[in-house]
């Protein structure tokens, strides 16, 4: 029973740690400090693969250079497109950016007009985007939640291990000497 309780406690604390990490990521995302991005196409392969998780941070548009990989909102899809900058030029109070996916033959259909800050991927976690996508589907999330509740219940229902009586070395030595003296 003790072994089962220990395994349940290890699993519970591991999941609690993952939960805290998710909370920190959620908080940083809600505060606008980071933006997690899941790569859904092969346009940047082999450098950035489909299913990778990118963590982007805000960068001033004035700091961008040709060759940088950035995530900009597309007028065609209303979604962020993560591609490499192939040209950038000043345009009024902002910039006009031309981008192209590393694995694409041609530049993007439209140029991107930007001002202020843009998202620039700083961290790439290979394959983690696929895991996040799968874990957030109801078919996976609901059984995980049920399993977590079961683990919590298991740790609460199983009896706690009996505390062992602790004796000092001196007390053990005196007891041993008393036993030998008899």
XYZ file of N, CA, C and O in Angstrom, residues 48-181:
536
model
N 12.195 25.210 -39.086
C 11.040 25.197 -38.185
C 10.050 24.190 -38.764
O 9.506 24.395 -39.838
N 9.838 23.111 -38.039
C 9.026 21.998 -38.545
C 7.562 22.124 -38.114
O 7.246 22.733 -37.091
N 6.687 21.528 -38.906
C 5.274 21.441 -38.557
C 5.165 20.730 -37.205
O 5.794 19.702 -36.988
N 4.375 21.302 -36.298
C 4.206 20.707 -34.973
C 5.140 21.276 -33.925
O 5.026 20.950 -32.748
N 6.071 22.143 -34.300
C 6.952 22.767 -33.318
C 6.176 23.819 -32.535
O 5.191 24.384 -33.017
N 6.636 24.087 -31.328
C 6.076 25.154 -30.507
C 7.088 26.293 -30.484
O 8.259 26.080 -30.175
N 6.635 27.481 -30.868
C 7.489 28.663 -30.835
C 7.002 29.571 -29.718
O 5.802 29.749 -29.533
N 7.925 30.135 -28.974
C 7.594 31.131 -27.963
C 8.135 32.457 -28.484
O 9.343 32.634 -28.623
N 7.209 33.368 -28.794
C 7.592 34.656 -29.371
C 7.503 35.753 -28.316
O 6.676 35.686 -27.406
N 8.382 36.736 -28.456
C 8.355 37.916 -27.599
C 8.203 39.151 -28.477
O 8.461 39.103 -29.678
N 7.799 40.243 -27.848
C 7.607 41.473 -28.607
C 8.961 42.095 -28.953
O 9.865 42.138 -28.116
N 9.066 42.567 -30.182
C 10.259 43.252 -30.674
C 9.792 44.510 -31.405
O 8.812 44.466 -32.146
N 10.510 45.581 -31.225
C 10.165 46.826 -31.912
C 10.366 46.649 -33.411
O 11.362 46.074 -33.851
N 9.413 47.139 -34.193
C 9.512 47.038 -35.658
C 10.779 47.711 -36.164
O 11.375 47.261 -37.145
N 11.219 48.755 -35.476
C 12.432 49.473 -35.897
C 13.703 48.636 -35.733
O 14.730 48.936 -36.335
N 13.639 47.561 -34.931
C 14.808 46.703 -34.707
C 14.892 45.538 -35.693
O 15.847 44.767 -35.652
N 13.909 45.379 -36.562
C 13.892 44.251 -37.490
C 14.899 44.448 -38.611
O 15.165 45.569 -39.042
N 15.424 43.319 -39.074
C 16.392 43.322 -40.175
C 16.031 42.221 -41.162
O 15.359 41.247 -40.811
N 16.527 42.364 -42.379
C 16.368 41.308 -43.375
C 17.036 40.051 -42.816
O 18.132 40.101 -42.264
N 16.344 38.932 -42.933
C 16.846 37.664 -42.401
C 16.199 37.245 -41.098
O 16.263 36.081 -40.715
N 15.571 38.193 -40.387
C 14.875 37.857 -39.138
C 13.622 37.041 -39.443
O 12.961 37.248 -40.453
N 13.301 36.117 -38.546
C 12.040 35.379 -38.621
C 11.078 36.074 -37.669
O 11.394 36.278 -36.492
N 9.915 36.474 -38.181
C 8.911 37.162 -37.371
C 7.532 36.577 -37.644
O 7.320 35.901 -38.649
N 6.604 36.868 -36.735
C 5.212 36.433 -36.894
C 4.355 37.675 -37.041
O 4.214 38.460 -36.102
N 3.795 37.856 -38.233
C 3.009 39.048 -38.547
C 1.590 38.658 -38.942
O 1.378 37.606 -39.546
N 0.613 39.524 -38.638
C -0.776 39.223 -39.008
C -0.985 39.354 -40.514
O -0.573 40.335 -41.122
N -1.608 38.344 -41.094
C -1.886 38.338 -42.526
C -3.247 38.969 -42.810
O -4.235 38.640 -42.143
N -3.295 39.854 -43.798
C -4.580 40.434 -44.199
C -5.451 39.394 -44.887
O -6.672 39.510 -44.899
N -4.830 38.361 -45.465
C -5.601 37.330 -46.168
C -6.298 36.362 -45.212
O -7.431 35.961 -45.439
N -5.595 35.968 -44.149
C -6.127 34.931 -43.267
C -6.516 35.434 -41.876
O -7.126 34.693 -41.114
N -6.155 36.652 -41.529
C -6.363 37.195 -40.181
C -5.675 36.354 -39.114
O -6.101 36.328 -37.958
N -4.630 35.636 -39.480
C -3.837 34.836 -38.545
C -2.387 35.270 -38.648
O -1.990 35.926 -39.613
N -1.597 34.886 -37.655
C -0.173 35.205 -37.702
C 0.539 34.280 -38.679
O 0.273 33.076 -38.704
N 1.445 34.847 -39.450
C 2.276 34.085 -40.385
C 3.720 34.231 -39.919
O 4.198 35.351 -39.718
N 4.380 33.112 -39.727
C 5.776 33.131 -39.288
C 6.659 32.793 -40.477
O 6.705 31.636 -40.915
N 7.324 33.806 -41.004
C 8.216 33.650 -42.154
C 9.440 34.536 -41.958
O 9.511 35.329 -41.023
N 10.383 34.412 -42.881
C 11.617 35.186 -42.834
C 11.453 36.485 -43.622
O 10.876 36.504 -44.708
N 11.994 37.575 -43.092
C 11.953 38.872 -43.776
C 12.967 38.853 -44.921
O 14.146 38.555 -44.715
N 12.485 39.168 -46.132
C 13.391 39.250 -47.291
C 13.591 40.693 -47.731
O 14.536 41.005 -48.462
N 12.717 41.606 -47.293
C 12.875 43.031 -47.603
C 12.091 43.827 -46.578
O 11.020 43.403 -46.124
N 12.628 44.979 -46.211
C 11.943 45.874 -45.286
C 12.275 47.305 -45.681
O 13.423 47.623 -45.982
N 11.239 48.138 -45.727
C 11.459 49.535 -46.091
C 10.534 50.423 -45.273
O 9.425 50.017 -44.895
N 11.009 51.616 -44.983
C 10.211 52.578 -44.233
C 9.006 52.990 -45.075
O 9.113 53.176 -46.283
N 7.850 53.131 -44.421
C 6.617 53.530 -45.110
C 5.802 54.386 -44.154
O 5.104 53.862 -43.281
N 5.896 55.691 -44.287
C 5.179 56.595 -43.388
C 5.711 56.467 -41.978
O 6.910 56.587 -41.747
N 4.818 56.189 -41.019
C 5.258 56.030 -39.627
C 5.542 54.575 -39.266
O 5.740 54.250 -38.109
N 5.575 53.705 -40.253
C 5.847 52.288 -40.014
C 6.787 51.708 -41.049
O 7.654 52.400 -41.578
N 6.566 50.443 -41.346
C 7.429 49.720 -42.284
C 6.581 48.830 -43.172
O 5.516 48.368 -42.770
N 7.093 48.573 -44.350
C 6.492 47.628 -45.279
C 7.454 46.442 -45.360
O 8.619 46.602 -45.732
N 6.959 45.262 -44.974
C 7.804 44.075 -44.857
C 7.382 43.042 -45.893
O 6.203 42.738 -46.038
N 8.376 42.498 -46.593
C 8.147 41.388 -47.513
C 8.726 40.147 -46.857
O 9.875 40.156 -46.386
N 7.927 39.065 -46.820
C 8.380 37.832 -46.174
C 8.241 36.652 -47.127
O 7.501 36.701 -48.093
N 8.992 35.597 -46.769
C 8.959 34.367 -47.559
C 9.282 33.205 -46.634
O 10.181 33.289 -45.798
N 8.527 32.124 -46.769
C 8.846 30.916 -46.024
C 10.098 30.269 -46.601
O 10.290 30.259 -47.823
N 10.965 29.748 -45.756
C 12.218 29.122 -46.219
C 11.960 27.989 -47.203
O 12.767 27.718 -48.082
N 10.833 27.312 -47.061
C 10.508 26.166 -47.903
C 9.560 26.545 -49.052
O 9.109 25.683 -49.793
N 9.265 27.831 -49.190
C 8.385 28.295 -50.257
C 9.215 28.774 -51.447
O 10.285 29.353 -51.272
N 8.671 28.582 -52.641
C 9.359 29.018 -53.857
C 9.239 30.524 -54.048
O 10.157 31.179 -54.544
N 8.094 31.099 -53.634
C 7.837 32.515 -53.881
C 7.609 33.259 -52.563
O 7.264 32.654 -51.546
N 7.743 34.594 -52.639
C 7.446 35.454 -51.495
C 5.952 35.397 -51.197
O 5.145 35.000 -52.040
N 5.571 35.829 -49.986
C 4.156 35.865 -49.611
C 3.389 36.765 -50.576
O 3.937 37.726 -51.113
N 2.123 36.475 -50.791
C 1.300 37.174 -51.781
C 1.190 38.671 -51.500
O 1.195 39.474 -52.422
N 1.082 39.041 -50.231
C 0.953 40.453 -49.865
C 2.097 40.864 -48.953
O 2.593 40.048 -48.165
N 2.493 42.121 -49.033
C 3.456 42.656 -48.087
C 2.723 42.985 -46.793
O 1.500 43.138 -46.763
N 3.457 43.122 -45.720
C 2.899 43.372 -44.401
C 3.238 44.796 -43.986
O 4.406 45.186 -43.998
N 2.225 45.546 -43.617
C 2.417 46.906 -43.126
C 2.430 46.840 -41.601
O 1.456 46.376 -40.986
N 3.543 47.280 -40.971
C 3.661 47.148 -39.516
C 4.089 48.465 -38.879
O 4.758 49.291 -39.488
N 3.689 48.618 -37.636
C 4.136 49.719 -36.783
C 4.253 49.170 -35.370
O 3.677 48.125 -35.044
N 4.975 49.846 -34.516
C 5.069 49.430 -33.113
C 5.843 48.146 -32.928
O 6.907 47.942 -33.497
N 5.263 47.244 -32.138
C 5.918 45.975 -31.810
C 5.344 44.834 -32.644
O 4.176 44.863 -33.025
N 6.184 43.839 -32.894
C 5.771 42.622 -33.600
C 6.255 41.420 -32.795
O 7.103 41.540 -31.915
N 5.716 40.250 -33.113
C 6.122 39.017 -32.427
C 7.301 38.393 -33.156
O 7.254 38.178 -34.358
N 8.357 38.085 -32.395
C 9.557 37.453 -32.957
C 9.836 36.177 -32.157
O 10.081 36.230 -30.951
N 9.788 35.009 -32.823
C 10.057 33.758 -32.109
C 11.472 33.741 -31.529
O 12.445 34.026 -32.226
N 11.553 33.442 -30.230
C 12.842 33.404 -29.539
C 13.214 31.983 -29.114
O 14.385 31.667 -28.989
N 12.197 31.153 -28.857
C 12.431 29.785 -28.392
C 11.650 28.837 -29.287
O 10.498 29.098 -29.620
N 12.300 27.745 -29.667
C 11.652 26.717 -30.486
C 11.743 25.390 -29.747
O 12.834 24.948 -29.381
N 10.590 24.762 -29.513
C 10.545 23.460 -28.842
C 10.037 22.443 -29.860
O 8.846 22.397 -30.164
N 10.942 21.634 -30.412
C 10.546 20.685 -31.461
C 9.446 19.722 -31.005
O 9.552 19.098 -29.953
N 8.378 19.638 -31.798
C 7.301 18.685 -31.566
C 6.334 19.038 -30.443
O 5.291 18.407 -30.313
N 6.648 20.026 -29.626
C 5.803 20.334 -28.466
C 4.446 20.899 -28.887
O 3.461 20.723 -28.175
N 4.384 21.555 -30.025
C 3.109 22.094 -30.497
C 2.101 20.986 -30.758
O 0.914 21.123 -30.448
N 2.573 19.880 -31.322
C 1.679 18.733 -31.567
C 1.147 18.165 -30.260
O -0.027 17.797 -30.155
N 2.002 18.112 -29.249
C 1.581 17.596 -27.941
C 0.530 18.515 -27.336
O -0.495 18.055 -26.821
N 0.763 19.826 -27.400
C -0.194 20.796 -26.854
C -1.524 20.674 -27.579
O -2.594 20.668 -26.947
N -1.484 20.575 -28.908
C -2.730 20.453 -29.672
C -3.510 19.204 -29.282
O -4.725 19.241 -29.112
N -2.808 18.077 -29.126
C -3.483 16.827 -28.765
C -4.023 16.880 -27.341
O -5.134 16.418 -27.059
N -3.221 17.436 -26.428
C -3.606 17.460 -25.012
C -4.804 18.363 -24.755
O -5.510 18.188 -23.756
N -5.048 19.319 -25.625
C -6.168 20.237 -25.413
C -7.455 19.798 -26.101
O -8.466 20.486 -26.005
N -7.427 18.665 -26.774
C -8.665 18.150 -27.364
C -9.472 17.459 -26.264
O -8.901 16.866 -25.346
N -10.796 17.518 -26.331
C -11.619 16.888 -25.289
C -11.343 15.389 -25.125
O -11.414 14.873 -24.010
N -11.002 14.710 -26.215
C -10.762 13.264 -26.140
C -9.556 12.932 -25.261
O -9.443 11.826 -24.751
N -8.654 13.878 -25.077
C -7.475 13.656 -24.230
C -7.622 14.400 -22.908
O -7.305 13.863 -21.844
N -8.108 15.632 -22.943
C -8.180 16.460 -21.743
C -9.129 15.879 -20.692
O -8.819 15.889 -19.496
N -10.278 15.363 -21.111
C -11.252 14.828 -20.155
C -10.692 13.594 -19.426
O -10.731 13.543 -18.187
N -10.123 12.597 -20.125
C -9.533 11.470 -19.392
C -8.371 11.894 -18.484
O -8.197 11.333 -17.396
N -7.580 12.892 -18.907
C -6.495 13.377 -18.043
C -7.058 13.991 -16.765
O -6.536 13.761 -15.676
N -8.127 14.755 -16.894
C -8.749 15.362 -15.721
C -9.324 14.286 -14.800
O -9.161 14.359 -13.572
N -9.967 13.287 -15.361
C -10.508 12.180 -14.554
C -9.375 11.444 -13.843
O -9.477 11.108 -12.661
N -8.270 11.219 -14.558
C -7.109 10.558 -13.955
C -6.517 11.381 -12.822
O -6.121 10.830 -11.778
N -6.471 12.696 -12.992
C -5.946 13.570 -11.943
C -6.831 13.509 -10.698
O -6.329 13.407 -9.575
N -8.137 13.546 -10.887
C -9.069 13.442 -9.753
C -8.913 12.078 -9.075
O -8.916 11.986 -7.843
N -8.733 11.029 -9.864
C -8.533 9.682 -9.297
C -7.237 9.625 -8.485
O -7.209 9.031 -7.403
N -6.175 10.229 -9.000
C -4.912 10.260 -8.255
C -5.065 11.012 -6.939
O -4.568 10.579 -5.900
N -5.746 12.132 -6.997
C -5.982 12.915 -5.782
C -6.776 12.093 -4.784
O -6.437 12.033 -3.600
N -7.834 11.436 -5.255
C -8.637 10.587 -4.382
C -7.827 9.448 -3.796
O -7.952 9.125 -2.610
N -6.965 8.841 -4.597
C -6.129 7.732 -4.135
C -5.197 8.185 -3.021
O -5.043 7.498 -2.012
N -4.595 9.342 -3.194
C -3.670 9.820 -2.157
C -4.398 10.195 -0.875
O -3.842 10.081 0.206
N -5.661 10.615 -1.007
C -6.422 10.979 0.191
C -7.016 9.760 0.890
O -7.174 9.754 2.111
N -7.375 8.728 0.134
C -8.031 7.555 0.708
C -7.064 6.552 1.319
O -7.397 5.884 2.289
N -5.886 6.432 0.727
C -4.924 5.465 1.262
C -4.398 5.964 2.600
O -4.142 7.161 2.758
N -4.239 5.069 3.545
C -3.746 5.508 4.856
C -2.299 6.005 4.741
O -1.503 5.483 3.973
N -2.018 7.015 5.520
C -0.647 7.548 5.551
C 0.248 6.521 6.225
O -0.194 5.774 7.106
N 1.513 6.453 5.827
C 2.413 5.493 6.458
C 2.584 5.824 7.944
O 2.582 6.988 8.325
N 2.684 4.781 8.745
C 2.905 4.958 10.177
C 4.280 5.566 10.385
O 5.267 5.105 9.796
N 4.359 6.589 11.226
C 5.682 7.169 11.477
C 6.534 6.176 12.253
O 6.057 5.513 13.178
N 7.772 6.071 11.832
C 8.696 5.169 12.527
C 9.208 5.876 13.775
O 9.400 7.084 13.778
N 9.403 5.075 14.800
C 9.936 5.642 16.032
C 11.404 5.945 15.799
O 12.190 5.079 15.403
N 11.760 7.171 16.056
C 13.145 7.583 15.842
C 13.856 7.617 17.194
O 13.365 8.180 18.149
N 14.991 6.977 17.206
C 15.818 7.013 18.415
C 17.182 7.543 18.031
O 17.660 7.336 16.909
N 17.804 8.210 18.962
C 19.118 8.775 18.693
C 20.172 7.677 18.716
O 19.945 6.577 19.236
N 21.314 7.986 18.173
C 22.418 7.007 18.171
C 22.823 6.686 19.599
O 23.133 5.542 19.920
N 22.807 7.723 20.442
C 23.221 7.506 21.838
C 22.258 6.541 22.522
O 22.686 5.632 23.231
N 20.946 6.725 22.274
C 19.951 5.849 22.909
C 20.100 4.424 22.397
O 20.004 3.463 23.172
N 20.385 4.254 21.110
C 20.578 2.909 20.554
C 21.836 2.272 21.128
O 21.854 1.086 21.442
N 22.884 3.066 21.267
C 24.143 2.549 21.815
C 23.959 2.132 23.273
O 24.454 1.079 23.703
N 23.214 2.948 24.043
C 22.969 2.596 25.445
C 22.137 1.326 25.549
O 22.402 0.476 26.402
N 21.146 1.190 24.669
C 20.312 -0.014 24.685
C 21.140 -1.233 24.324
O 20.990 -2.303 24.922
N 22.027 -1.083 23.334
C 22.887 -2.197 22.925
C 23.845 -2.549 24.056
O 24.051 -3.739 24.352
N 24.437 -1.553 24.715
C 25.353 -1.823 25.846
C 24.608 -2.507 26.977
O 25.153 -3.414 27.644
N 23.374 -2.089 27.262
C 22.582 -2.702 28.333
C 22.281 -4.157 27.987
O 22.303 -5.030 28.862
N 22.029 -4.429 26.717
C 21.735 -5.794 26.277
C 22.975 -6.676 26.396
O 22.885 -7.827 26.820
N 24.135 -6.132 26.037
C 25.394 -6.884 26.117
C 25.765 -7.133 27.575
O 26.270 -8.186 27.929
N 25.499 -6.152 28.449
C 25.861 -6.267 29.860
C 25.053 -7.357 30.555
O 25.493 -7.911 31.546
